[in-house]
mmCIF file of C-alpha atoms in Angstrom:
data_model
loop_
_atom_site.group_PDB
_atom_site.id
_atom_site.type_symbol
_atom_site.label_atom_id
_atom_site.label_comp_id
_atom_site.label_asym_id
_atom_site.label_seq_id
_atom_site.Cartn_x
_atom_site.Cartn_y
_atom_site.Cartn_z
ATOM 1 C CA MET K 1342 166.471 51.153 -26.754
ATOM 2 C CA THR K 1343 165.724 47.761 -28.329
ATOM 3 C CA GLU K 1344 165.838 47.272 -32.073
ATOM 4 C CA GLU K 1345 165.127 44.636 -34.727
ATOM 5 C CA VAL K 1346 166.805 45.030 -38.123
ATOM 6 C CA TRP K 1347 166.403 43.575 -41.639
ATOM 7 C CA ARG K 1348 168.575 44.318 -44.647
ATOM 8 C CA GLU K 1349 168.920 43.156 -48.259
ATOM 9 C CA ARG K 1350 170.839 44.105 -51.391
ATOM 10 C CA ASP K 1351 169.246 44.558 -54.816
ATOM 11 C CA THR K 1352 165.754 44.411 -53.367
ATOM 12 C CA THR K 1353 162.293 45.712 -54.287
ATOM 13 C CA PRO K 1354 159.700 47.890 -52.524
ATOM 14 C CA SER K 1355 157.375 44.892 -52.036
ATOM 15 C CA LYS K 1356 160.113 42.898 -50.266
ATOM 16 C CA ILE K 1357 160.931 45.868 -48.022
ATOM 17 C CA GLU K 1358 157.268 46.321 -47.099
ATOM 18 C CA ALA K 1359 156.899 42.600 -46.314
ATOM 19 C CA ALA K 1360 160.031 42.626 -44.151
ATOM 20 C CA LEU K 1361 158.859 45.679 -42.222
ATOM 21 C CA ARG K 1362 155.498 44.031 -41.632
ATOM 22 C CA ARG K 1363 157.223 40.882 -40.302
ATOM 23 C CA LEU K 1364 159.342 42.957 -37.931
ATOM 24 C CA LEU K 1365 156.203 44.576 -36.523
ATOM 25 C CA ILE K 1366 154.470 41.205 -36.118
ATOM 26 C CA GLU K 1367 157.478 39.794 -34.285
ATOM 27 C CA ARG K 1368 157.640 42.795 -31.987
ATOM 28 C CA TYR K 1369 153.906 42.475 -31.202
ATOM 29 C CA HIS K 1370 154.437 38.786 -30.453
ATOM 30 C CA ASP K 1371 157.476 39.275 -28.216
ATOM 31 C CA GLN K 1372 156.343 42.363 -26.315
ATOM 32 C CA ASP K 1373 152.788 42.781 -25.062
ATOM 33 C CA ALA K 1374 153.289 46.485 -24.239
ATOM 34 C CA PHE K 1375 154.553 47.387 -27.725
ATOM 35 C CA VAL K 1376 152.573 50.151 -29.459
ATOM 36 C CA PRO K 1377 153.842 51.673 -32.742
ATOM 37 C CA ALA K 1378 153.760 55.468 -32.945
ATOM 38 C CA ARG K 1379 151.244 56.647 -35.515
ATOM 39 C CA VAL K 1380 151.568 60.393 -36.118
ATOM 40 C CA LEU K 1381 153.315 61.077 -39.430
ATOM 41 C CA ASN K 1382 155.566 59.690 -42.165
ATOM 42 C CA LEU K 1383 158.771 61.552 -43.007
ATOM 43 C CA ILE K 1384 160.537 60.981 -46.345
ATOM 44 C CA VAL K 1385 164.063 62.427 -46.453
ATOM 45 C CA VAL K 1386 166.052 62.555 -49.707
ATOM 46 C CA VAL K 1387 169.792 63.158 -49.181
ATOM 47 C CA ASP K 1388 173.109 62.863 -50.998
ATOM 48 C CA ARG K 1389 174.859 59.715 -49.817
ATOM 49 C CA GLU K 1390 178.041 61.522 -48.729
ATOM 50 C CA PHE K 1391 176.053 63.769 -46.370
ATOM 51 C CA ARG K 1392 173.784 61.074 -44.972
ATOM 52 C CA GLY K 1393 175.493 60.987 -41.575
ATOM 53 C CA GLU K 1394 175.097 64.735 -41.085
ATOM 54 C CA VAL K 1395 171.353 64.559 -41.794
ATOM 55 C CA GLU K 1396 170.918 61.519 -39.540
ATOM 56 C CA ASN K 1397 172.592 63.442 -36.702
ATOM 57 C CA ARG K 1398 170.146 66.319 -37.201
ATOM 58 C CA LEU K 1399 167.218 63.902 -37.132
ATOM 59 C CA GLU K 1400 168.449 62.358 -33.885
ATOM 60 C CA ARG K 1401 168.213 65.776 -32.214
ATOM 61 C CA VAL K 1402 164.518 66.338 -32.929
ATOM 62 C CA GLY K 1403 163.700 64.553 -29.653
ATOM 63 C CA ARG K 1404 160.027 63.963 -28.990
ATOM 64 C CA TYR K 1405 159.138 65.215 -32.477
ATOM 65 C CA HIS K 1406 160.749 62.195 -34.118
ATOM 66 C CA PRO K 1407 158.527 60.878 -36.966
ATOM 67 C CA SER K 1408 156.584 57.650 -36.553
ATOM 68 C CA ARG K 1409 158.032 56.178 -39.745
ATOM 69 C CA LEU K 1410 161.188 57.609 -41.274
ATOM 70 C CA ILE K 1411 162.129 56.732 -44.860
ATOM 71 C CA LEU K 1412 165.662 57.922 -45.647
ATOM 72 C CA CYS K 1413 166.561 57.847 -49.353
ATOM 73 C CA SER K 1414 170.327 58.000 -49.832
ATOM 74 C CA VAL K 1415 171.169 59.008 -53.415
ATOM 75 C CA SER K 1416 174.295 57.974 -55.343
ATOM 76 C CA ASP K 1417 175.053 59.075 -58.902
ATOM 77 C CA ARG K 1418 175.593 55.753 -60.662
ATOM 78 C CA ARG K 1419 173.677 53.248 -58.557
ATOM 79 C CA LYS K 1420 171.301 51.089 -60.584
ATOM 80 C CA THR K 1421 169.827 48.816 -57.887
ATOM 81 C CA ILE K 1422 168.117 49.416 -54.545
ATOM 82 C CA ASP K 1423 169.721 48.299 -51.292
ATOM 83 C CA ALA K 1424 167.666 48.641 -48.138
ATOM 84 C CA TRP K 1425 167.551 48.076 -44.448
ATOM 85 C CA CYS K 1426 164.693 48.659 -42.048
ATOM 86 C CA SER K 1427 164.314 48.570 -38.303
ATOM 87 C CA VAL K 1428 161.652 48.660 -35.602
ATOM 88 C CA SER K 1429 162.771 50.082 -32.270
ATOM 89 C CA ASP K 1430 161.233 51.169 -28.986
ATOM 90 C CA ASP K 1431 162.428 53.056 -25.927
ATOM 91 C CA ALA K 1432 161.011 50.858 -23.149
ATOM 92 C CA GLY K 1433 163.001 47.620 -23.423
ATOM 93 C CA SER K 1434 161.906 45.125 -20.806
ATOM 94 C CA ALA K 1435 160.702 47.647 -18.219
ATOM 95 C CA PRO K 1436 157.621 46.084 -16.565
ATOM 96 C CA GLY K 1437 154.362 48.001 -16.793
ATOM 97 C CA LYS K 1438 155.709 50.526 -19.258
ATOM 98 C CA ILE K 1439 154.301 51.050 -22.756
ATOM 99 C CA ALA K 1440 156.949 50.599 -25.435
ATOM 100 C CA ILE K 1441 156.414 53.287 -28.085
ATOM 101 C CA GLY K 1442 157.788 51.934 -31.351
ATOM 102 C CA ARG K 1443 159.248 53.795 -34.306
ATOM 103 C CA GLU K 1444 160.133 52.431 -37.720
ATOM 104 C CA GLN K 1445 162.981 53.498 -39.979
ATOM 105 C CA VAL K 1446 163.660 52.493 -43.576
ATOM 106 C CA GLU K 1447 166.863 53.420 -45.384
ATOM 107 C CA LEU K 1448 167.098 53.073 -49.142
ATOM 108 C CA ASP K 1449 170.301 53.298 -51.186
ATOM 109 C CA ILE K 1450 169.137 54.477 -54.599
ATOM 110 C CA GLY K 1451 170.542 56.145 -57.712
ATOM 111 C CA GLU K 1452 169.753 59.316 -59.615
ATOM 112 C CA ARG K 1453 167.786 57.197 -62.090
ATOM 113 C CA HIS K 1454 165.258 56.312 -59.354
ATOM 114 C CA LEU K 1455 164.313 59.877 -58.400
ATOM 115 C CA ALA K 1456 161.751 60.490 -61.155
ATOM 116 C CA SER K 1457 159.756 57.438 -60.003
ATOM 117 C CA LEU K 1458 160.454 57.733 -56.286
ATOM 118 C CA ASP K 1459 156.732 57.897 -55.515
ATOM 119 C CA SER K 1460 156.211 54.316 -56.734
ATOM 120 C CA ILE K 1461 159.166 53.128 -54.612
ATOM 121 C CA VAL K 1462 158.132 54.682 -51.288
ATOM 122 C CA ASP K 1463 154.346 54.415 -51.669
ATOM 123 C CA PRO K 1464 154.174 50.823 -50.299
ATOM 124 C CA LEU K 1465 156.363 51.845 -47.357
ATOM 125 C CA LEU K 1466 154.130 54.613 -45.996
ATOM 126 C CA VAL K 1467 151.698 54.164 -43.139
ATOM 127 C CA SER K 1468 148.322 54.888 -44.688
ATOM 128 C CA ASP K 1469 146.031 57.581 -43.230
ATOM 129 C CA LEU K 1470 148.988 59.485 -41.737
ATOM 130 C CA ALA K 1471 150.300 62.852 -42.870
ATOM 131 C CA THR K 1472 153.365 62.485 -45.089
ATOM 132 C CA VAL K 1473 156.185 65.042 -44.959
ATOM 133 C CA VAL K 1474 158.926 65.333 -47.604
ATOM 134 C CA TRP K 1475 162.296 66.930 -46.897
ATOM 135 C CA ALA K 1476 165.134 67.189 -49.429
ATOM 136 C CA PRO K 1477 167.915 69.229 -47.770
ATOM 137 C CA HIS K 1478 170.193 68.824 -50.822
ATOM 138 C CA SER K 1479 167.615 70.069 -53.334
ATOM 139 C CA HIS K 1480 166.675 67.011 -55.481
ATOM 140 C CA GLU K 1481 163.675 68.851 -56.905
ATOM 141 C CA ILE K 1482 162.958 65.919 -59.230
ATOM 142 C CA ALA K 1483 162.359 63.695 -56.211
ATOM 143 C CA VAL K 1484 160.175 66.268 -54.461
ATOM 144 C CA ASP K 1485 158.077 66.765 -57.588
ATOM 145 C CA ALA K 1486 157.671 63.002 -57.960
ATOM 146 C CA LEU K 1487 156.400 62.794 -54.371
ATOM 147 C CA ARG K 1488 153.834 65.587 -54.661
ATOM 148 C CA ARG K 1489 150.942 63.156 -55.069
ATOM 149 C CA LEU K 1490 151.853 61.440 -51.780
ATOM 150 C CA ALA K 1491 152.913 64.375 -49.610
ATOM 151 C CA GLN K 1492 150.698 66.712 -47.635
ATOM 152 C CA VAL K 1493 153.650 68.745 -46.297
ATOM 153 C CA VAL K 1494 156.985 69.777 -47.821
ATOM 154 C CA LEU K 1495 159.795 70.888 -45.527
ATOM 155 C CA VAL K 1496 162.148 73.464 -47.106
ATOM 156 C CA ASP K 1497 164.885 75.846 -45.991
ATOM 157 C CA SER K 1498 164.944 78.935 -48.181
ATOM 158 C CA GLN K 1499 168.286 80.078 -46.804
ATOM 159 C CA ASP K 1500 170.070 76.992 -48.220
ATOM 160 C CA GLU K 1501 169.377 77.972 -51.824
ATOM 161 C CA PRO K 1502 171.978 80.076 -53.697
ATOM 162 C CA GLU K 1503 169.347 82.430 -55.163
ATOM 163 C CA LEU K 1504 166.814 83.848 -52.695
ATOM 164 C CA GLY K 1505 164.290 84.830 -55.368
ATOM 165 C CA ALA K 1506 164.330 81.323 -56.845
ATOM 166 C CA ALA K 1507 163.941 79.800 -53.362
ATOM 167 C CA LEU K 1508 160.867 81.899 -52.593
ATOM 168 C CA ASP K 1509 159.391 81.137 -56.020
ATOM 169 C CA ARG K 1510 159.904 77.434 -55.378
ATOM 170 C CA ALA K 1511 158.102 77.682 -52.020
ATOM 171 C CA GLU K 1512 155.184 79.439 -53.726
ATOM 172 C CA ASP K 1513 155.033 76.704 -56.359
ATOM 173 C CA LEU K 1514 155.020 73.934 -53.733
ATOM 174 C CA LEU K 1515 152.132 75.633 -51.923
ATOM 175 C CA GLU K 1516 149.902 74.765 -54.871
ATOM 176 C CA ASN K 1517 149.977 71.089 -53.877
ATOM 177 C CA ALA K 1518 151.026 70.931 -50.240
ATOM 178 C CA TYR K 1519 151.512 72.864 -47.036
ATOM 179 C CA VAL K 1520 155.039 74.279 -46.859
ATOM 180 C CA VAL K 1521 157.078 74.499 -43.659
ATOM 181 C CA ASP K 1522 160.037 76.822 -44.242
ATOM 182 C CA LEU K 1523 162.846 76.598 -41.671
ATOM 183 C CA ALA K 1524 163.936 80.125 -42.605
ATOM 184 C CA TRP K 1525 160.454 81.307 -41.574
ATOM 185 C CA LEU K 1526 160.663 79.421 -38.267
ATOM 186 C CA ARG K 1527 163.957 81.125 -37.399
ATOM 187 C CA SER K 1528 162.060 84.423 -37.183
ATOM 188 C CA THR K 1529 159.290 83.037 -34.949
ATOM 189 C CA PRO K 1530 160.617 84.408 -31.604
ATOM 190 C CA TRP K 1531 161.079 87.827 -33.191
ATOM 191 C CA ARG K 1532 157.572 87.888 -34.633
ATOM 192 C CA GLU K 1533 156.112 86.774 -31.314
ATOM 193 C CA ARG K 1534 157.907 89.468 -29.338
ATOM 194 C CA VAL K 1535 157.102 92.273 -31.812
ATOM 195 C CA ALA K 1536 153.432 91.276 -31.778
ATOM 196 C CA ALA K 1537 153.446 91.165 -27.968
ATOM 197 C CA ALA K 1538 155.099 94.586 -27.749
ATOM 198 C CA PHE K 1539 152.183 96.201 -29.588
ATOM 199 C CA ASP K 1540 149.470 94.038 -28.044
ATOM 200 C CA PRO K 1541 148.419 96.448 -25.222
ATOM 201 C CA PRO K 1542 145.481 98.559 -26.528
ATOM 202 C CA ALA K 1543 147.271 101.783 -25.612
ATOM 203 C CA LEU K 1544 150.168 100.890 -27.905
ATOM 204 C CA ARG K 1545 148.272 99.541 -30.899
ATOM 205 C CA ARG K 1546 147.782 102.968 -32.429
ATOM 206 C CA SER K 1547 151.582 103.167 -32.682
ATOM 207 C CA LEU K 1548 151.431 100.558 -35.457
ATOM 208 C CA GLY K 1549 150.106 103.244 -37.789
ATOM 209 C CA GLU K 1550 153.044 105.502 -36.866
ATOM 210 C CA ILE K 1551 155.824 103.118 -37.914
ATOM 211 C CA SER K 1552 158.285 104.977 -40.148
ATOM 212 C CA ALA K 1553 161.283 102.636 -40.360
ATOM 213 C CA VAL K 1554 162.196 98.978 -39.849
ATOM 214 C CA THR K 1555 165.788 97.766 -39.593
ATOM 215 C CA VAL K 1556 166.557 94.046 -39.466
ATOM 216 C CA ARG K 1557 170.040 92.826 -38.536
ATOM 217 C CA HIS K 1558 170.893 89.294 -39.597
ATOM 218 C CA ARG K 1559 173.753 86.899 -40.175
ATOM 219 C CA ALA K 1560 175.200 86.941 -43.680
ATOM 220 C CA ASP K 1561 173.621 83.582 -44.592
ATOM 221 C CA SER K 1562 170.158 84.484 -43.255
ATOM 222 C CA VAL K 1563 168.759 87.010 -45.711
ATOM 223 C CA ALA K 1564 165.739 84.724 -46.242
ATOM 224 C CA ALA K 1565 164.707 84.933 -42.582
ATOM 225 C CA ALA K 1566 165.079 88.733 -42.644
ATOM 226 C CA VAL K 1567 163.048 89.172 -45.835
ATOM 227 C CA LEU K 1568 160.293 86.857 -44.592
ATOM 228 C CA PHE K 1569 160.130 88.832 -41.331
ATOM 229 C CA CYS K 1570 159.657 92.065 -43.296
ATOM 230 C CA GLY K 1571 157.103 90.291 -45.495
ATOM 231 C CA TRP K 1572 155.204 89.307 -42.347
ATOM 232 C CA LEU K 1573 155.107 92.921 -41.141
ATOM 233 C CA SER K 1574 153.958 94.120 -44.557
ATOM 234 C CA SER K 1575 151.193 91.526 -44.876
ATOM 235 C CA ARG K 1576 149.875 91.980 -41.330
ATOM 236 C CA LEU K 1577 149.874 95.802 -41.425
ATOM 237 C CA GLY K 1578 148.586 96.204 -44.971
ATOM 238 C CA TRP K 1579 151.761 97.676 -46.430
ATOM 239 C CA LYS K 1580 152.502 97.443 -50.150
ATOM 240 C CA ALA K 1581 156.058 96.188 -50.244
ATOM 241 C CA GLY K 1582 158.492 97.556 -52.796
ATOM 242 C CA SER K 1583 161.634 95.879 -54.092
ATOM 243 C CA LEU K 1584 164.851 95.968 -52.100
ATOM 244 C CA SER K 1585 168.091 97.181 -53.672
ATOM 245 C CA GLY K 1586 171.706 97.309 -52.691
ATOM 246 C CA SER K 1587 174.634 94.950 -52.447
ATOM 247 C CA GLY K 1588 177.247 93.772 -50.034
ATOM 248 C CA GLU K 1589 176.195 94.158 -46.429
ATOM 249 C CA ARG K 1590 173.005 96.202 -46.808
ATOM 250 C CA LEU K 1591 169.700 96.037 -48.666
ATOM 251 C CA SER K 1592 167.155 98.830 -48.473
ATOM 252 C CA GLY K 1593 163.774 99.733 -49.866
ATOM 253 C CA ARG K 1594 160.398 101.189 -49.020
ATOM 254 C CA ALA K 1595 156.881 100.019 -48.347
ATOM 255 C CA ARG K 1596 153.741 102.089 -48.788
ATOM 256 C CA ALA K 1597 151.197 102.449 -46.003
ATOM 257 C CA ARG K 1598 148.051 104.567 -45.787
ATOM 258 C CA ARG K 1599 149.851 107.289 -43.845
ATOM 259 C CA GLY K 1600 153.063 107.378 -45.853
ATOM 260 C CA GLU K 1601 156.155 105.363 -46.668
ATOM 261 C CA ILE K 1602 158.139 103.078 -44.412
ATOM 262 C CA SER K 1603 161.889 102.696 -44.776
ATOM 263 C CA ILE K 1604 163.091 99.068 -44.702
ATOM 264 C CA LYS K 1605 166.746 98.153 -44.168
ATOM 265 C CA LEU K 1606 168.428 94.744 -43.972
ATOM 266 C CA GLU K 1607 171.946 94.747 -42.527
ATOM 267 C CA HIS K 1608 174.544 91.969 -42.285
ATOM 268 C CA VAL K 1609 176.180 91.643 -38.863
ATOM 269 C CA GLU K 1610 178.729 89.262 -37.397
ATOM 270 C CA GLN K 1611 176.864 86.673 -35.370
ATOM 271 C CA PRO K 1612 178.649 83.536 -34.131
ATOM 272 C CA GLY K 1613 176.617 80.412 -33.564
ATOM 273 C CA ALA K 1614 173.093 79.941 -34.846
ATOM 274 C CA PRO K 1615 171.929 81.467 -38.138
ATOM 275 C CA GLY K 1616 168.907 83.750 -38.278
ATOM 276 C CA LEU K 1617 168.157 87.259 -37.089
ATOM 277 C CA ALA K 1618 170.454 89.191 -34.772
ATOM 278 C CA GLY K 1619 168.274 92.213 -34.084
ATOM 279 C CA VAL K 1620 165.231 94.262 -35.082
ATOM 280 C CA THR K 1621 164.561 97.975 -34.623
ATOM 281 C CA ILE K 1622 161.152 99.522 -35.303
ATOM 282 C CA GLU K 1623 160.943 103.319 -35.303
ATOM 283 C CA MET K 1624 157.819 105.463 -35.079
ATOM 284 C CA ALA K 1625 157.267 108.931 -36.535
ATOM 285 C CA SER K 1626 156.656 110.211 -33.001
ATOM 286 C CA GLY K 1627 160.251 109.469 -32.011
ATOM 287 C CA ARG K 1628 159.491 106.260 -30.130
ATOM 288 C CA SER K 1629 161.309 103.058 -31.032
ATOM 289 C CA LEU K 1630 161.490 99.403 -30.089
ATOM 290 C CA SER K 1631 164.640 97.292 -30.437
ATOM 291 C CA LEU K 1632 165.174 93.568 -29.967
ATOM 292 C CA ASP K 1633 168.654 92.037 -29.992
ATOM 293 C CA ARG K 1634 169.878 88.486 -29.529
ATOM 294 C CA THR K 1635 171.746 87.991 -26.250
ATOM 295 C CA GLU K 1636 172.801 84.987 -24.248
ATOM 296 C CA GLY K 1637 169.666 83.428 -22.777
ATOM 297 C CA GLY K 1638 167.067 85.301 -24.792
ATOM 298 C CA LEU K 1639 166.220 88.551 -26.534
ATOM 299 C CA ARG K 1640 167.094 91.936 -25.055
ATOM 300 C CA SER K 1641 164.258 94.408 -25.553
ATOM 301 C CA VAL K 1642 164.738 98.187 -25.400
ATOM 302 C CA ARG K 1643 161.800 100.587 -25.640
ATOM 303 C CA ARG K 1644 162.661 104.243 -26.181
ATOM 304 C CA GLU K 1645 160.129 107.000 -25.475
ATOM 305 C CA ARG K 1646 159.796 110.427 -27.133
ATOM 306 C CA ASP K 1647 161.852 112.141 -24.429
ATOM 307 C CA GLY K 1648 164.761 109.727 -24.901
ATOM 308 C CA LYS K 1649 164.032 107.646 -21.809
ATOM 309 C CA GLU K 1650 164.825 103.964 -22.302
ATOM 310 C CA ILE K 1651 163.358 100.885 -20.652
ATOM 311 C CA ALA K 1652 165.295 97.643 -21.163
ATOM 312 C CA TRP K 1653 164.652 94.014 -20.191
ATOM 313 C CA THR K 1654 165.564 90.523 -21.344
ATOM 314 C CA VAL K 1655 162.979 88.022 -22.579
ATOM 315 C CA LEU K 1656 164.429 84.802 -21.165
ATOM 316 C CA GLY K 1657 164.358 81.747 -23.388
ATOM 317 C CA ALA K 1658 162.842 83.555 -26.354
ATOM 318 C CA SER K 1659 165.783 82.696 -28.622
ATOM 319 C CA ARG K 1660 165.446 78.974 -29.451
ATOM 320 C CA GLY K 1661 168.716 78.511 -31.295
ATOM 321 C CA GLU K 1662 169.350 76.280 -34.296
ATOM 322 C CA SER K 1663 169.278 72.905 -32.514
ATOM 323 C CA GLY K 1664 165.498 72.899 -32.170
ATOM 324 C CA ILE K 1665 164.605 74.258 -35.629
ATOM 325 C CA LEU K 1666 164.237 70.886 -37.374
ATOM 326 C CA GLY K 1667 162.138 69.470 -34.523
ATOM 327 C CA GLU K 1668 159.947 72.557 -34.652
ATOM 328 C CA GLY K 1669 159.629 72.063 -38.405
ATOM 329 C CA VAL K 1670 158.364 68.512 -37.880
ATOM 330 C CA ARG K 1671 155.924 69.771 -35.249
ATOM 331 C CA GLN K 1672 154.653 72.512 -37.576
ATOM 332 C CA ALA K 1673 153.874 69.823 -40.164
ATOM 333 C CA LEU K 1674 150.890 68.907 -37.982
ATOM 334 C CA LEU K 1675 149.747 72.536 -37.666
ATOM 335 C CA ARG K 1676 148.810 75.270 -40.105
ATOM 336 C CA ASP K 1677 150.198 78.816 -40.028
ATOM 337 C CA PRO K 1678 147.911 81.102 -42.068
ATOM 338 C CA THR K 1679 150.412 83.985 -41.928
ATOM 339 C CA TYR K 1680 153.200 82.296 -43.927
ATOM 340 C CA ARG K 1681 151.716 82.517 -47.405
ATOM 341 C CA PRO K 1682 150.871 86.274 -47.238
ATOM 342 C CA ALA K 1683 154.354 86.919 -45.825
ATOM 343 C CA LEU K 1684 155.885 84.866 -48.643
ATOM 344 C CA THR K 1685 153.948 86.867 -51.252
ATOM 345 C CA ALA K 1686 155.219 90.148 -49.800
ATOM 346 C CA ALA K 1687 158.775 88.782 -49.514
ATOM 347 C CA ARG K 1688 158.734 87.764 -53.195
ATOM 348 C CA ALA K 1689 157.764 91.328 -54.114
ATOM 349 C CA MET K 1690 160.754 92.610 -52.137
ATOM 350 C CA VAL K 1691 163.293 90.445 -53.958
ATOM 351 C CA ALA K 1692 161.678 90.580 -57.424
#
């Protein structure tokens, strides 16, 4: 990895933009095979004391690293802007190899700058690229200021103290941008496997026989569980009712054309990655399907009317937490039409 760096204290957006442009010109001049990546901009707004933690997460996104990263580090009392920017590539001096370049800008700013953050970062964005905003430590003022620039907002509903408020916030952001919710992505392997289990034509009629759904999840992952149930409700035409309960269990009912479906959310002990731990779907006929997280994938158990069980493991279906942020960046370039209906149903459950 080769890198060129510029830094300055008490600077301005125009000086940062000019410095970044000079770094690119110098890299073009010194390296014929240099080609800057041009896929998306990522603006990250973080508390200064947690900057290192977020940078470590960004380093693990691998090939989904943004083309231009703008990291805004926020301090309470700072009045001026300090900045550094770099242009790096992963080819070095290797002959005959294209050097794919990436740019990073880090801004040290204060709380007073958040309301006008759009005017600060606007000159630093690569035009004609999708712009993604991620504020893992809330900073709603900054996100709202960036709405006119951003096409995608990255959120994590499970990080918010109030689930209902988190889902309402995601719905509000959808009015201006496409929302990628990391809590939603944590349920992706489970949604894929449930859909695949009922994909054979002979089994599709069983969808109308579902009588109960039980979702087991880690204590900090209620959002992923509710969004999973919202997905089932929206895809199968159920009218979701509100969930009630406290402690380790929430329960409620959804209405379908053939009757009511019991919905249960249960806390379980699950070391390691957050998210779902298991799903059980029961049919009125006595059949059931269970998925549970195991080492290496998801263990699937299908039970027939006579009590006979067939079990197998779906290898690699559980992606773990390490790849969630990279998948979130990748999803910024895609569009999932099932998220918004699932979010609407999930909001009804926690209303």
